Short mmCIF file of C-alpha atoms in Angstrom, two decimals:
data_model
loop_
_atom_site.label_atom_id
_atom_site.label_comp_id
_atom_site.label_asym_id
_atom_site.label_seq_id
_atom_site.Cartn_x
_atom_site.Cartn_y
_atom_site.Cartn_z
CA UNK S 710 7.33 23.24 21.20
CA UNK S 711 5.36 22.41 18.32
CA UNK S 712 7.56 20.49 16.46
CA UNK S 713 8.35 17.16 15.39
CA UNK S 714 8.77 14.82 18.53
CA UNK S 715 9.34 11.40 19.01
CA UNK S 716 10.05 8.97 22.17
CA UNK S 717 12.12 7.69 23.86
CA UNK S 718 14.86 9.61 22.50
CA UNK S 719 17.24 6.46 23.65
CA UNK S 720 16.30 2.74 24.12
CA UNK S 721 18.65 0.00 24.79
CA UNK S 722 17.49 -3.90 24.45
CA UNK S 723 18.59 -7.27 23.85
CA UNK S 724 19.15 -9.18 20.96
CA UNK S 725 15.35 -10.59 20.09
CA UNK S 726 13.22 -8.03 21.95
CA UNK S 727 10.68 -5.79 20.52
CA UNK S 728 10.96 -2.33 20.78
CA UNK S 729 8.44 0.38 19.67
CA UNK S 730 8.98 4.12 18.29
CA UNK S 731 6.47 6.67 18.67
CA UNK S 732 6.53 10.02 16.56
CA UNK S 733 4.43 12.81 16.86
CA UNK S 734 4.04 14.93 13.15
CA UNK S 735 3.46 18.62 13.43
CA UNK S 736 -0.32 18.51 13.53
CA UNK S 737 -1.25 20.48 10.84
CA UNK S 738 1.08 17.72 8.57
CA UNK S 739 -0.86 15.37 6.85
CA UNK S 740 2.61 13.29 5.29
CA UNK S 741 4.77 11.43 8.01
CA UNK S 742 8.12 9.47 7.17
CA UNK S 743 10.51 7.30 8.96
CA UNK S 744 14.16 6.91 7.85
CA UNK S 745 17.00 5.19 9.72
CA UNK S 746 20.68 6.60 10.17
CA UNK S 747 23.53 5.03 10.72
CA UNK S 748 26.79 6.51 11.71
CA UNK S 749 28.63 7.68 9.22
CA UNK S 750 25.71 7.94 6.69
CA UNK S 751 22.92 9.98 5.76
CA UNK S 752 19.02 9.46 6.83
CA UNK S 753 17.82 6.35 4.63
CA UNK S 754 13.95 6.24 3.64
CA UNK S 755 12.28 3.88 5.14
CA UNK S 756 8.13 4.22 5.28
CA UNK S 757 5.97 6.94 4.63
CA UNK S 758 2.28 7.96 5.03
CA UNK S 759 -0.09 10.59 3.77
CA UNK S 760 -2.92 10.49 6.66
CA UNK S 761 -3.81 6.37 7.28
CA UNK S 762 -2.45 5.56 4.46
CA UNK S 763 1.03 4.40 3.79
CA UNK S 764 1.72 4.59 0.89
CA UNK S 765 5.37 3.65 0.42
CA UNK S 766 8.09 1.25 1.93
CA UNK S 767 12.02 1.11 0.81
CA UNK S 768 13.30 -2.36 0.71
CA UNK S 769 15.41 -1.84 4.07
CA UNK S 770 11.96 -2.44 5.63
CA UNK S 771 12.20 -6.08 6.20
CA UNK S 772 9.09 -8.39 7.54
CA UNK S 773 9.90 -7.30 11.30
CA UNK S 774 9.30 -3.95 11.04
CA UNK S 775 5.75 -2.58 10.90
CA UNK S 776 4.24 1.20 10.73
CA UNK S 777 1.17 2.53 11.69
CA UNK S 778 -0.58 5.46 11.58
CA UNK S 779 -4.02 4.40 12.80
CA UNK S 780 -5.85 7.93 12.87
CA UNK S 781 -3.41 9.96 10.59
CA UNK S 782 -1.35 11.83 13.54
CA UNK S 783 1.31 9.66 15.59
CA UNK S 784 2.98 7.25 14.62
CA UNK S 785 4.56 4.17 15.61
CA UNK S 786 7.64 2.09 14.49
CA UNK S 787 7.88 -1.23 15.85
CA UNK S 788 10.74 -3.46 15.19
CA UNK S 789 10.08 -7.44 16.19
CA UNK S 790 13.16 -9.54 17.34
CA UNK S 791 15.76 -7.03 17.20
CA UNK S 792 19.03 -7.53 16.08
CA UNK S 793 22.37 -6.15 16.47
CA UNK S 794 22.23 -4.48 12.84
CA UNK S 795 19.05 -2.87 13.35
CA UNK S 796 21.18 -0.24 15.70
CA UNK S 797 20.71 3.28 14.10
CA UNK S 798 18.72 6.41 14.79
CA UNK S 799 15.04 5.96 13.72
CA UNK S 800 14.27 9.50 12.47
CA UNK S 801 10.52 10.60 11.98
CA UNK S 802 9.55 13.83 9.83
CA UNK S 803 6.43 15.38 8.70
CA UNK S 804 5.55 17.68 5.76
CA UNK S 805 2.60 19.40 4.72
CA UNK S 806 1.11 19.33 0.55
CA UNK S 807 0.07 23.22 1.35
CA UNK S 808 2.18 25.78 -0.51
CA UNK S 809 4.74 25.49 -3.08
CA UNK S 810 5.01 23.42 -6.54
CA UNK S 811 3.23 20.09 -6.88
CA UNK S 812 3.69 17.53 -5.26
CA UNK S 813 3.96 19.25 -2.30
CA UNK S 814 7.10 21.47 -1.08
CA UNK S 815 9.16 18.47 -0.44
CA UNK S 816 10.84 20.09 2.61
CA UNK S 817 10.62 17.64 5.41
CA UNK S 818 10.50 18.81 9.06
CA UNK S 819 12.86 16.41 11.15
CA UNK S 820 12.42 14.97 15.29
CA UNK S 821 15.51 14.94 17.39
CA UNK S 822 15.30 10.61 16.80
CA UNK S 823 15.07 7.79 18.89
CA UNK S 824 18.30 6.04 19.32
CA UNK S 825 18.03 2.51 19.10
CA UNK S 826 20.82 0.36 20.69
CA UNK S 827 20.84 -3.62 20.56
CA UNK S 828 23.27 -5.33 22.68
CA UNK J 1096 19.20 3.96 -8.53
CA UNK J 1097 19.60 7.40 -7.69
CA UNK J 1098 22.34 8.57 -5.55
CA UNK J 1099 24.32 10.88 -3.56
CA UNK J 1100 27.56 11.97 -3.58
CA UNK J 1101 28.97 14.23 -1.17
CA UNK J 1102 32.64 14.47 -1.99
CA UNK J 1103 34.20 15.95 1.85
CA UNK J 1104 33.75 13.93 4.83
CA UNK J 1105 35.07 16.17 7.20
CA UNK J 1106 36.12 19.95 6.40
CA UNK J 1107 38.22 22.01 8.83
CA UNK J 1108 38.35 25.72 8.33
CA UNK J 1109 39.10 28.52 10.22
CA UNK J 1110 36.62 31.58 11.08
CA UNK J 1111 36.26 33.84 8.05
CA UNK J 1112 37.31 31.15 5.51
CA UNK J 1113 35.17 30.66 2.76
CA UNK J 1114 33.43 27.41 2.31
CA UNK J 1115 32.54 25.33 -0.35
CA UNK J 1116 30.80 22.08 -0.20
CA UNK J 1117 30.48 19.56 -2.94
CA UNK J 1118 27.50 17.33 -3.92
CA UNK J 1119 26.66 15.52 -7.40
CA UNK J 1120 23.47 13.57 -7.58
CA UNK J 1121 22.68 10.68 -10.18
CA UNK J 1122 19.56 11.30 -12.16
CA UNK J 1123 18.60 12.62 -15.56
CA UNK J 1124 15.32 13.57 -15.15
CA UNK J 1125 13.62 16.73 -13.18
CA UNK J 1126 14.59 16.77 -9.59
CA UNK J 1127 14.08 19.27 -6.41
CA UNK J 1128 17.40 20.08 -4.76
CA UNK J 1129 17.83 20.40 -0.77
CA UNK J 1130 20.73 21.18 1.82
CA UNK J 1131 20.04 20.29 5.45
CA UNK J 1132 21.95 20.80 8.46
CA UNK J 1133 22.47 19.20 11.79
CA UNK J 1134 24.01 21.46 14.44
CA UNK J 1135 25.24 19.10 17.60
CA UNK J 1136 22.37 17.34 19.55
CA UNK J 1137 20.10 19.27 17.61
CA UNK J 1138 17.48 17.59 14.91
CA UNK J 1139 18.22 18.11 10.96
CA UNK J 1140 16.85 21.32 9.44
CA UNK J 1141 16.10 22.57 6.20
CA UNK J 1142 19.35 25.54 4.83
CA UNK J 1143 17.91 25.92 1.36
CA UNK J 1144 15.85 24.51 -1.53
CA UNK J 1145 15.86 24.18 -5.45
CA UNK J 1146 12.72 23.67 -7.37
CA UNK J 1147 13.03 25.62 -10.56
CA UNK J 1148 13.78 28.87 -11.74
CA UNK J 1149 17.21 31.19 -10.82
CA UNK J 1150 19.76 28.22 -10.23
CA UNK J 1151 21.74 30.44 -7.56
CA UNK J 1152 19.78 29.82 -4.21
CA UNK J 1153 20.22 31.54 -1.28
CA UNK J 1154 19.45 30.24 2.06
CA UNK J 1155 19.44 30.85 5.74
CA UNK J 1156 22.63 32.38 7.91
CA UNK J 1157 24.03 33.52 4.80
CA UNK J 1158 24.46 30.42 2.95
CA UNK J 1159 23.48 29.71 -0.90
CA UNK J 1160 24.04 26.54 -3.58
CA UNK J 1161 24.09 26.96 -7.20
CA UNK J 1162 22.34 24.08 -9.29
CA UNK J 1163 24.06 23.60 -12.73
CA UNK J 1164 22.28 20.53 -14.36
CA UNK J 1165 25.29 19.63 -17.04
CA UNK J 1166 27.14 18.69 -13.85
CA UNK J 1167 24.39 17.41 -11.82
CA UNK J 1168 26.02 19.44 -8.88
CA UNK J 1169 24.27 21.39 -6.38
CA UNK J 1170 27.32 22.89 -4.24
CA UNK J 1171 27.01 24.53 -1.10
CA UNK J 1172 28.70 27.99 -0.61
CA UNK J 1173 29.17 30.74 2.24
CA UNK J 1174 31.56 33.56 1.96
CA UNK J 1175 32.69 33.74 5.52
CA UNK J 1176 32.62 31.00 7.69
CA UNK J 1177 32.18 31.59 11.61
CA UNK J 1178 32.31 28.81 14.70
CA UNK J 1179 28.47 28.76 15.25
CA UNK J 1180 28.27 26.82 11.52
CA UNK J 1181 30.21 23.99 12.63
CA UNK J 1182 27.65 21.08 12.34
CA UNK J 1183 27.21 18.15 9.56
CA UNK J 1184 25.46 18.90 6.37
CA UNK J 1185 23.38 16.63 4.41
CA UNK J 1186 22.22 16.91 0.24
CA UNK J 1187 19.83 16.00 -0.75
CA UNK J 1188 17.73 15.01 -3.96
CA UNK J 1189 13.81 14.23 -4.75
CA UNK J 1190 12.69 12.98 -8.12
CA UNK J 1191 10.09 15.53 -9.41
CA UNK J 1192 6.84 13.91 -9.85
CA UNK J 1193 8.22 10.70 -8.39
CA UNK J 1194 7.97 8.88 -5.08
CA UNK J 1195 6.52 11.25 -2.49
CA UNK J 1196 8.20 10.00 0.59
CA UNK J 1197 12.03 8.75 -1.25
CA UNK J 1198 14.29 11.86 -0.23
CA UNK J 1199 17.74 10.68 -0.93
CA UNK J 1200 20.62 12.03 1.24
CA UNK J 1201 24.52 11.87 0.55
CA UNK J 1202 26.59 10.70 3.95
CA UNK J 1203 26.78 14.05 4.72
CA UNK J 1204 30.15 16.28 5.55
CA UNK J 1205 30.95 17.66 8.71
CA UNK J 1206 32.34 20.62 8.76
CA UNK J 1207 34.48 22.38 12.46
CA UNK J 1208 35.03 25.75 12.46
CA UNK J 1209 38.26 26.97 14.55
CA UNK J 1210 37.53 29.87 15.99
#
């Protein structure tokens, strides 16, 4: 399969652990994103990169989450001191800037999520 | 700030019905124009795409979305619906030329197909 994938697909925890997300961008996709989902709404942006760099972060990324993309393939999520709000599916996707208009095709390629559960 | 709106939350038809999915987005400018789809325990993928040109897209498994700007709608359409397109469907809207990574997506409509 040489799609988006990210793990664990499920992770439960307790109020005020860390948990980390990893995601794994189709490899020849230089642009990664993370967005959140809650039920009963549609993906919300939260990060993205274009290689290393990222290069944008929505306002629903508070001070204890953090993304990295050290070598500009996987990624990682990691939310500090979780709380009972931060429950959602963290979605990763990856596009490529090859092929269509500028700035890029805009059509994101999705992972099945990591469901994030915080008793 | 730009938004949304996906008018259905949940549609129920019955096999060969013909479907029609609203969505209205909030921005003046220049925008690119998506539909994705989420089948059950599958991930989200792409249906169709507006960037410019003939308004009337047409998309995978028969689906297709006309953009008309004075509305700022971009519905969704299929002629005949069967069971094997009951999943949730998502619209969404890019600013052209604007933030790279801020795809916004309505709450999306699920749609159930009777057989």
């Amino acid at each position: 399969d040489t799609g988006v994938s990210q793990n664990p697909r499920h992770k439960i925890t307790k109020r005020g652990q860390n948990v980390t997300f990893r995601c794994d961008p189709i490899s020849e996709h230089n642009r990664l994103y993370w967005y959140r989902q809650t039920l009963g709404q549609g993906p919300e942006f939260l990060t993205y990169f274009q290689n290393e760099a990222q290069l944008e972060k929505s306002r629903l990324l508070s001070d204890r989450f953090s993304a990295e993309r050290p070598k500009g393939s996987f990624s990682t999520l990691e939310i500090q001191r979780t709380e009972q709000g931060d429950s959602a599916m963290y979605l990763c996707a990856s596009s490529g800037t090859s092929g269509g208009p500028p700035p890029g095709t805009g059509e994101l390629f999705f992972g099945e999520g990591s469901r994030l559960t915080v008793l | 700030a730009q938004s949304v709106s996906q008018h259905n939350h949940h549609v129920i038809l019955s096999e060969a019905a013909s479907l029609e999915l609203g969505c209205n987005y909030s921005y003046g400018g220049t925008v690119n124009l998506f539909w994705y789809v989420q089948y059950p325990g599958q991930h989200l993928q792409l249906l169709l795409k507006y960037f410019s040109g003939d308004p009337l897209v047409k998309g995978i498994k028969g689906f297709e979305a006309e953009f008309i700007k004075s509305k700022f709608s971009f519905n969704l359409r299929k002629p005949s619906v069967q069971w094997s397109d009951t999943a949730e469907y998502f619209c969404a809207v890019k600013n052209y030329g604007g933030s790279q990574g801020n795809l916004i997506f309505g709450k999306g409509t699920k749609l159930s197909v009777k057989p």
